[in-house]
């Protein structure tokens, strides 16, 4: 079994910063892409940022220049540094990892989500 656990969410004022972490654990052979998604009230879940095993990154336009995704392959962990937060960033943030477990095929796994609330 593979589990992803996010942490680091919370309440912050507009203009502030938060750093999210997501740790993958279990029977993991390797992890390819790791991603952060968010679901804001009234909208579908959307991709925020993605990072490959080789640390190539992509970002949604609405976070470019404000958020930074990074990873520590030795720790099976992905981070999301969020700066200059605005109330529109409020939502539940989920990490997703494309994992190859030992003895099994590649499979996407999701964390349970962490709430981020930005007050004006």
mmCIF file with all atom_site columns, C-alpha atoms in Angstrom:
data_model
loop_
_atom_site.group_PDB
_atom_site.id
_atom_site.type_symbol
_atom_site.label_atom_id
_atom_site.label_alt_id
_atom_site.label_comp_id
_atom_site.label_asym_id
_atom_site.label_entity_id
_atom_site.label_seq_id
_atom_site.pdbx_PDB_ins_code
_atom_site.Cartn_x
_atom_site.Cartn_y
_atom_site.Cartn_z
_atom_site.occupancy
_atom_site.B_iso_or_equiv
_atom_site.pdbx_formal_charge
_atom_site.auth_seq_id
_atom_site.auth_comp_id
_atom_site.auth_asym_id
_atom_site.auth_atom_id
_atom_site.pdbx_PDB_model_num
ATOM 1   C CA . UNK A 1 1   ? 0.000   0.000  0.000   1.00 0.00 ? 1   UNK A CA 1
ATOM 2   C CA . UNK A 1 2   ? 1.051   3.562  -0.724  1.00 0.00 ? 2   UNK A CA 1
ATOM 3   C CA . UNK A 1 3   ? -0.101  6.572  1.239   1.00 0.00 ? 3   UNK A CA 1
ATOM 4   C CA . UNK A 1 4   ? 0.311   10.296 0.661   1.00 0.00 ? 4   UNK A CA 1
ATOM 5   C CA . UNK A 1 5   ? -0.026  12.638 3.609   1.00 0.00 ? 5   UNK A CA 1
ATOM 6   C CA . UNK A 1 6   ? -0.143  16.409 3.227   1.00 0.00 ? 6   UNK A CA 1
ATOM 7   C CA . UNK A 1 7   ? 0.624   18.959 5.897   1.00 0.00 ? 7   UNK A CA 1
ATOM 8   C CA . UNK A 1 8   ? 1.265   22.663 6.258   1.00 0.00 ? 8   UNK A CA 1
ATOM 9   C CA . UNK A 1 9   ? -2.121  24.125 5.502   1.00 0.00 ? 9   UNK A CA 1
ATOM 10  C CA . UNK A 1 10  ? -3.764  26.713 7.692   1.00 0.00 ? 10  UNK A CA 1
ATOM 11  C CA . UNK A 1 11  ? -5.083  30.239 7.973   1.00 0.00 ? 11  UNK A CA 1
ATOM 12  C CA . UNK A 1 12  ? -2.978  33.123 6.710   1.00 0.00 ? 12  UNK A CA 1
ATOM 13  C CA . UNK A 1 13  ? -3.576  36.756 5.880   1.00 0.00 ? 13  UNK A CA 1
ATOM 14  C CA . UNK A 1 14  ? -3.428  38.012 2.327   1.00 0.00 ? 14  UNK A CA 1
ATOM 15  C CA . UNK A 1 15  ? 0.164   38.625 1.306   1.00 0.00 ? 15  UNK A CA 1
ATOM 16  C CA . UNK A 1 16  ? 1.424   35.899 3.597   1.00 0.00 ? 16  UNK A CA 1
ATOM 17  C CA . UNK A 1 17  ? 3.110   32.593 2.902   1.00 0.00 ? 17  UNK A CA 1
ATOM 18  C CA . UNK A 1 18  ? 2.608   28.914 3.593   1.00 0.00 ? 18  UNK A CA 1
ATOM 19  C CA . UNK A 1 19  ? 4.669   25.848 2.802   1.00 0.00 ? 19  UNK A CA 1
ATOM 20  C CA . UNK A 1 20  ? 2.855   22.611 2.072   1.00 0.00 ? 20  UNK A CA 1
ATOM 21  C CA . UNK A 1 21  ? 4.498   19.214 2.320   1.00 0.00 ? 21  UNK A CA 1
ATOM 22  C CA . UNK A 1 22  ? 3.398   15.835 1.053   1.00 0.00 ? 22  UNK A CA 1
ATOM 23  C CA . UNK A 1 23  ? 5.128   12.630 2.062   1.00 0.00 ? 23  UNK A CA 1
ATOM 24  C CA . UNK A 1 24  ? 4.629   9.370  0.205   1.00 0.00 ? 24  UNK A CA 1
ATOM 25  C CA . UNK A 1 25  ? 5.148   6.170  2.153   1.00 0.00 ? 25  UNK A CA 1
ATOM 26  C CA . UNK A 1 26  ? 4.683   2.456  1.697   1.00 0.00 ? 26  UNK A CA 1
ATOM 27  C CA . UNK A 1 27  ? 5.935   -0.076 -0.798  1.00 0.00 ? 27  UNK A CA 1
ATOM 28  C CA . UNK A 1 28  ? 7.432   2.423  -3.248  1.00 0.00 ? 28  UNK A CA 1
ATOM 29  C CA . UNK A 1 29  ? 9.836   1.465  -5.989  1.00 0.00 ? 29  UNK A CA 1
ATOM 30  C CA . UNK A 1 30  ? 9.907   4.874  -7.651  1.00 0.00 ? 30  UNK A CA 1
ATOM 31  C CA . UNK A 1 31  ? 7.891   8.052  -8.096  1.00 0.00 ? 31  UNK A CA 1
ATOM 32  C CA . UNK A 1 32  ? 7.636   9.873  -11.397 1.00 0.00 ? 32  UNK A CA 1
ATOM 33  C CA . UNK A 1 33  ? 5.613   13.077 -11.532 1.00 0.00 ? 33  UNK A CA 1
ATOM 34  C CA . UNK A 1 34  ? 4.439   14.708 -8.323  1.00 0.00 ? 34  UNK A CA 1
ATOM 35  C CA . UNK A 1 35  ? 1.771   17.362 -8.453  1.00 0.00 ? 35  UNK A CA 1
ATOM 36  C CA . UNK A 1 36  ? -0.264  19.763 -6.386  1.00 0.00 ? 36  UNK A CA 1
ATOM 37  C CA . UNK A 1 37  ? -3.921  20.349 -7.169  1.00 0.00 ? 37  UNK A CA 1
ATOM 38  C CA . UNK A 1 38  ? -6.445  22.532 -5.456  1.00 0.00 ? 38  UNK A CA 1
ATOM 39  C CA . UNK A 1 39  ? -10.188 22.653 -5.202  1.00 0.00 ? 39  UNK A CA 1
ATOM 40  C CA . UNK A 1 40  ? -11.614 26.061 -4.438  1.00 0.00 ? 40  UNK A CA 1
ATOM 41  C CA . UNK A 1 41  ? -15.254 26.523 -3.464  1.00 0.00 ? 41  UNK A CA 1
ATOM 42  C CA . UNK A 1 42  ? -17.589 26.239 -6.438  1.00 0.00 ? 42  UNK A CA 1
ATOM 43  C CA . UNK A 1 43  ? -14.940 25.044 -8.870  1.00 0.00 ? 43  UNK A CA 1
ATOM 44  C CA . UNK A 1 44  ? -13.517 21.768 -10.074 1.00 0.00 ? 44  UNK A CA 1
ATOM 45  C CA . UNK A 1 45  ? -10.175 20.494 -8.869  1.00 0.00 ? 45  UNK A CA 1
ATOM 46  C CA . UNK A 1 46  ? -7.398  22.163 -10.838 1.00 0.00 ? 46  UNK A CA 1
ATOM 47  C CA . UNK A 1 47  ? -3.695  21.571 -11.350 1.00 0.00 ? 47  UNK A CA 1
ATOM 48  C CA . UNK A 1 48  ? -1.473  24.050 -9.550  1.00 0.00 ? 48  UNK A CA 1
ATOM 49  C CA . UNK A 1 49  ? 2.046   22.770 -10.218 1.00 0.00 ? 49  UNK A CA 1
ATOM 50  C CA . UNK A 1 50  ? 3.888   19.674 -11.350 1.00 0.00 ? 50  UNK A CA 1
ATOM 51  C CA . UNK A 1 51  ? 7.436   18.392 -10.945 1.00 0.00 ? 51  UNK A CA 1
ATOM 52  C CA . UNK A 1 52  ? 9.099   15.456 -12.640 1.00 0.00 ? 52  UNK A CA 1
ATOM 53  C CA . UNK A 1 53  ? 11.621  13.080 -11.082 1.00 0.00 ? 53  UNK A CA 1
ATOM 54  C CA . UNK A 1 54  ? 14.323  15.144 -12.800 1.00 0.00 ? 54  UNK A CA 1
ATOM 55  C CA . UNK A 1 55  ? 12.814  18.285 -11.244 1.00 0.00 ? 55  UNK A CA 1
ATOM 56  C CA . UNK A 1 56  ? 11.371  19.846 -14.359 1.00 0.00 ? 56  UNK A CA 1
ATOM 57  C CA . UNK A 1 57  ? 8.502   22.047 -13.254 1.00 0.00 ? 57  UNK A CA 1
ATOM 58  C CA . UNK A 1 58  ? 5.324   23.487 -14.703 1.00 0.00 ? 58  UNK A CA 1
ATOM 59  C CA . UNK A 1 59  ? 2.873   25.919 -13.140 1.00 0.00 ? 59  UNK A CA 1
ATOM 60  C CA . UNK A 1 60  ? -0.651  27.104 -13.679 1.00 0.00 ? 60  UNK A CA 1
ATOM 61  C CA . UNK A 1 61  ? -0.764  30.695 -14.886 1.00 0.00 ? 61  UNK A CA 1
ATOM 62  C CA . UNK A 1 62  ? -2.563  31.828 -11.753 1.00 0.00 ? 62  UNK A CA 1
ATOM 63  C CA . UNK A 1 63  ? 0.388   30.883 -9.502  1.00 0.00 ? 63  UNK A CA 1
ATOM 64  C CA . UNK A 1 64  ? 3.383   31.700 -11.676 1.00 0.00 ? 64  UNK A CA 1
ATOM 65  C CA . UNK A 1 65  ? 5.846   33.870 -9.831  1.00 0.00 ? 65  UNK A CA 1
ATOM 66  C CA . UNK A 1 66  ? 4.156   33.226 -6.480  1.00 0.00 ? 66  UNK A CA 1
ATOM 67  C CA . UNK A 1 67  ? 4.350   29.459 -5.872  1.00 0.00 ? 67  UNK A CA 1
ATOM 68  C CA . UNK A 1 68  ? 7.346   27.142 -6.111  1.00 0.00 ? 68  UNK A CA 1
ATOM 69  C CA . UNK A 1 69  ? 7.172   23.362 -6.274  1.00 0.00 ? 69  UNK A CA 1
ATOM 70  C CA . UNK A 1 70  ? 10.139  21.247 -5.233  1.00 0.00 ? 70  UNK A CA 1
ATOM 71  C CA . UNK A 1 71  ? 10.841  17.688 -4.164  1.00 0.00 ? 71  UNK A CA 1
ATOM 72  C CA . UNK A 1 72  ? 13.233  15.559 -2.187  1.00 0.00 ? 72  UNK A CA 1
ATOM 73  C CA . UNK A 1 73  ? 13.478  12.207 -3.925  1.00 0.00 ? 73  UNK A CA 1
ATOM 74  C CA . UNK A 1 74  ? 15.355  10.608 -1.035  1.00 0.00 ? 74  UNK A CA 1
ATOM 75  C CA . UNK A 1 75  ? 12.414  11.437 1.245   1.00 0.00 ? 75  UNK A CA 1
ATOM 76  C CA . UNK A 1 76  ? 9.625   10.809 -1.296  1.00 0.00 ? 76  UNK A CA 1
ATOM 77  C CA . UNK A 1 77  ? 8.400   14.285 -0.475  1.00 0.00 ? 77  UNK A CA 1
ATOM 78  C CA . UNK A 1 78  ? 7.044   17.139 -2.539  1.00 0.00 ? 78  UNK A CA 1
ATOM 79  C CA . UNK A 1 79  ? 6.710   20.719 -1.327  1.00 0.00 ? 79  UNK A CA 1
ATOM 80  C CA . UNK A 1 80  ? 4.737   23.749 -2.389  1.00 0.00 ? 80  UNK A CA 1
ATOM 81  C CA . UNK A 1 81  ? 6.031   27.107 -1.234  1.00 0.00 ? 81  UNK A CA 1
ATOM 82  C CA . UNK A 1 82  ? 3.204   29.604 -1.555  1.00 0.00 ? 82  UNK A CA 1
ATOM 83  C CA . UNK A 1 83  ? 4.012   33.310 -1.354  1.00 0.00 ? 83  UNK A CA 1
ATOM 84  C CA . UNK A 1 84  ? 1.945   36.458 -1.895  1.00 0.00 ? 84  UNK A CA 1
ATOM 85  C CA . UNK A 1 85  ? -1.220  34.560 -1.105  1.00 0.00 ? 85  UNK A CA 1
ATOM 86  C CA . UNK A 1 86  ? -4.556  36.080 -2.042  1.00 0.00 ? 86  UNK A CA 1
ATOM 87  C CA . UNK A 1 87  ? -8.061  35.164 -0.854  1.00 0.00 ? 87  UNK A CA 1
ATOM 88  C CA . UNK A 1 88  ? -8.704  33.444 -4.190  1.00 0.00 ? 88  UNK A CA 1
ATOM 89  C CA . UNK A 1 89  ? -6.075  30.859 -3.235  1.00 0.00 ? 89  UNK A CA 1
ATOM 90  C CA . UNK A 1 90  ? -8.384  29.570 -0.502  1.00 0.00 ? 90  UNK A CA 1
ATOM 91  C CA . UNK A 1 91  ? -9.255  25.931 -0.959  1.00 0.00 ? 91  UNK A CA 1
ATOM 92  C CA . UNK A 1 92  ? -8.240  22.367 -0.284  1.00 0.00 ? 92  UNK A CA 1
ATOM 93  C CA . UNK A 1 93  ? -4.818  21.471 -1.660  1.00 0.00 ? 93  UNK A CA 1
ATOM 94  C CA . UNK A 1 94  ? -4.129  17.896 -2.704  1.00 0.00 ? 94  UNK A CA 1
ATOM 95  C CA . UNK A 1 95  ? -0.914  16.216 -3.717  1.00 0.00 ? 95  UNK A CA 1
ATOM 96  C CA . UNK A 1 96  ? -0.825  13.518 -6.353  1.00 0.00 ? 96  UNK A CA 1
ATOM 97  C CA . UNK A 1 97  ? 2.042   11.189 -7.162  1.00 0.00 ? 97  UNK A CA 1
ATOM 98  C CA . UNK A 1 98  ? 2.580   8.769  -10.026 1.00 0.00 ? 98  UNK A CA 1
ATOM 99  C CA . UNK A 1 99  ? 3.994   5.858  -8.082  1.00 0.00 ? 99  UNK A CA 1
ATOM 100 C CA . UNK A 1 100 ? 5.416   2.547  -9.154  1.00 0.00 ? 100 UNK A CA 1
ATOM 101 C CA . UNK A 1 101 ? 5.006   0.252  -6.162  1.00 0.00 ? 101 UNK A CA 1
ATOM 102 C CA . UNK A 1 102 ? 7.230   -2.789 -5.798  1.00 0.00 ? 102 UNK A CA 1
ATOM 103 C CA . UNK A 1 103 ? 5.816   -5.615 -7.891  1.00 0.00 ? 103 UNK A CA 1
ATOM 104 C CA . UNK A 1 104 ? 3.043   -3.521 -9.370  1.00 0.00 ? 104 UNK A CA 1
ATOM 105 C CA . UNK A 1 105 ? 2.333   -1.182 -12.259 1.00 0.00 ? 105 UNK A CA 1
ATOM 106 C CA . UNK A 1 106 ? 2.454   2.599  -12.141 1.00 0.00 ? 106 UNK A CA 1
ATOM 107 C CA . UNK A 1 107 ? -0.557  4.074  -10.420 1.00 0.00 ? 107 UNK A CA 1
ATOM 108 C CA . UNK A 1 108 ? -1.619  7.577  -9.383  1.00 0.00 ? 108 UNK A CA 1
ATOM 109 C CA . UNK A 1 109 ? -2.142  8.151  -5.677  1.00 0.00 ? 109 UNK A CA 1
ATOM 110 C CA . UNK A 1 110 ? -3.805  11.104 -3.955  1.00 0.00 ? 110 UNK A CA 1
ATOM 111 C CA . UNK A 1 111 ? -3.430  12.603 -0.543  1.00 0.00 ? 111 UNK A CA 1
ATOM 112 C CA . UNK A 1 112 ? -6.378  13.462 1.662   1.00 0.00 ? 112 UNK A CA 1
ATOM 113 C CA . UNK A 1 113 ? -5.983  17.209 1.197   1.00 0.00 ? 113 UNK A CA 1
ATOM 114 C CA . UNK A 1 114 ? -5.018  20.113 3.413   1.00 0.00 ? 114 UNK A CA 1
ATOM 115 C CA . UNK A 1 115 ? -7.088  23.258 3.863   1.00 0.00 ? 115 UNK A CA 1
ATOM 116 C CA . UNK A 1 116 ? -5.594  26.626 2.988   1.00 0.00 ? 116 UNK A CA 1
ATOM 117 C CA . UNK A 1 117 ? -7.552  29.716 3.982   1.00 0.00 ? 117 UNK A CA 1
ATOM 118 C CA . UNK A 1 118 ? -6.400  33.203 3.038   1.00 0.00 ? 118 UNK A CA 1
ATOM 119 C CA . UNK A 1 119 ? -8.161  36.060 4.777   1.00 0.00 ? 119 UNK A CA 1
ATOM 120 C CA . UNK A 1 120 ? -8.451  39.526 3.295   1.00 0.00 ? 120 UNK A CA 1
#
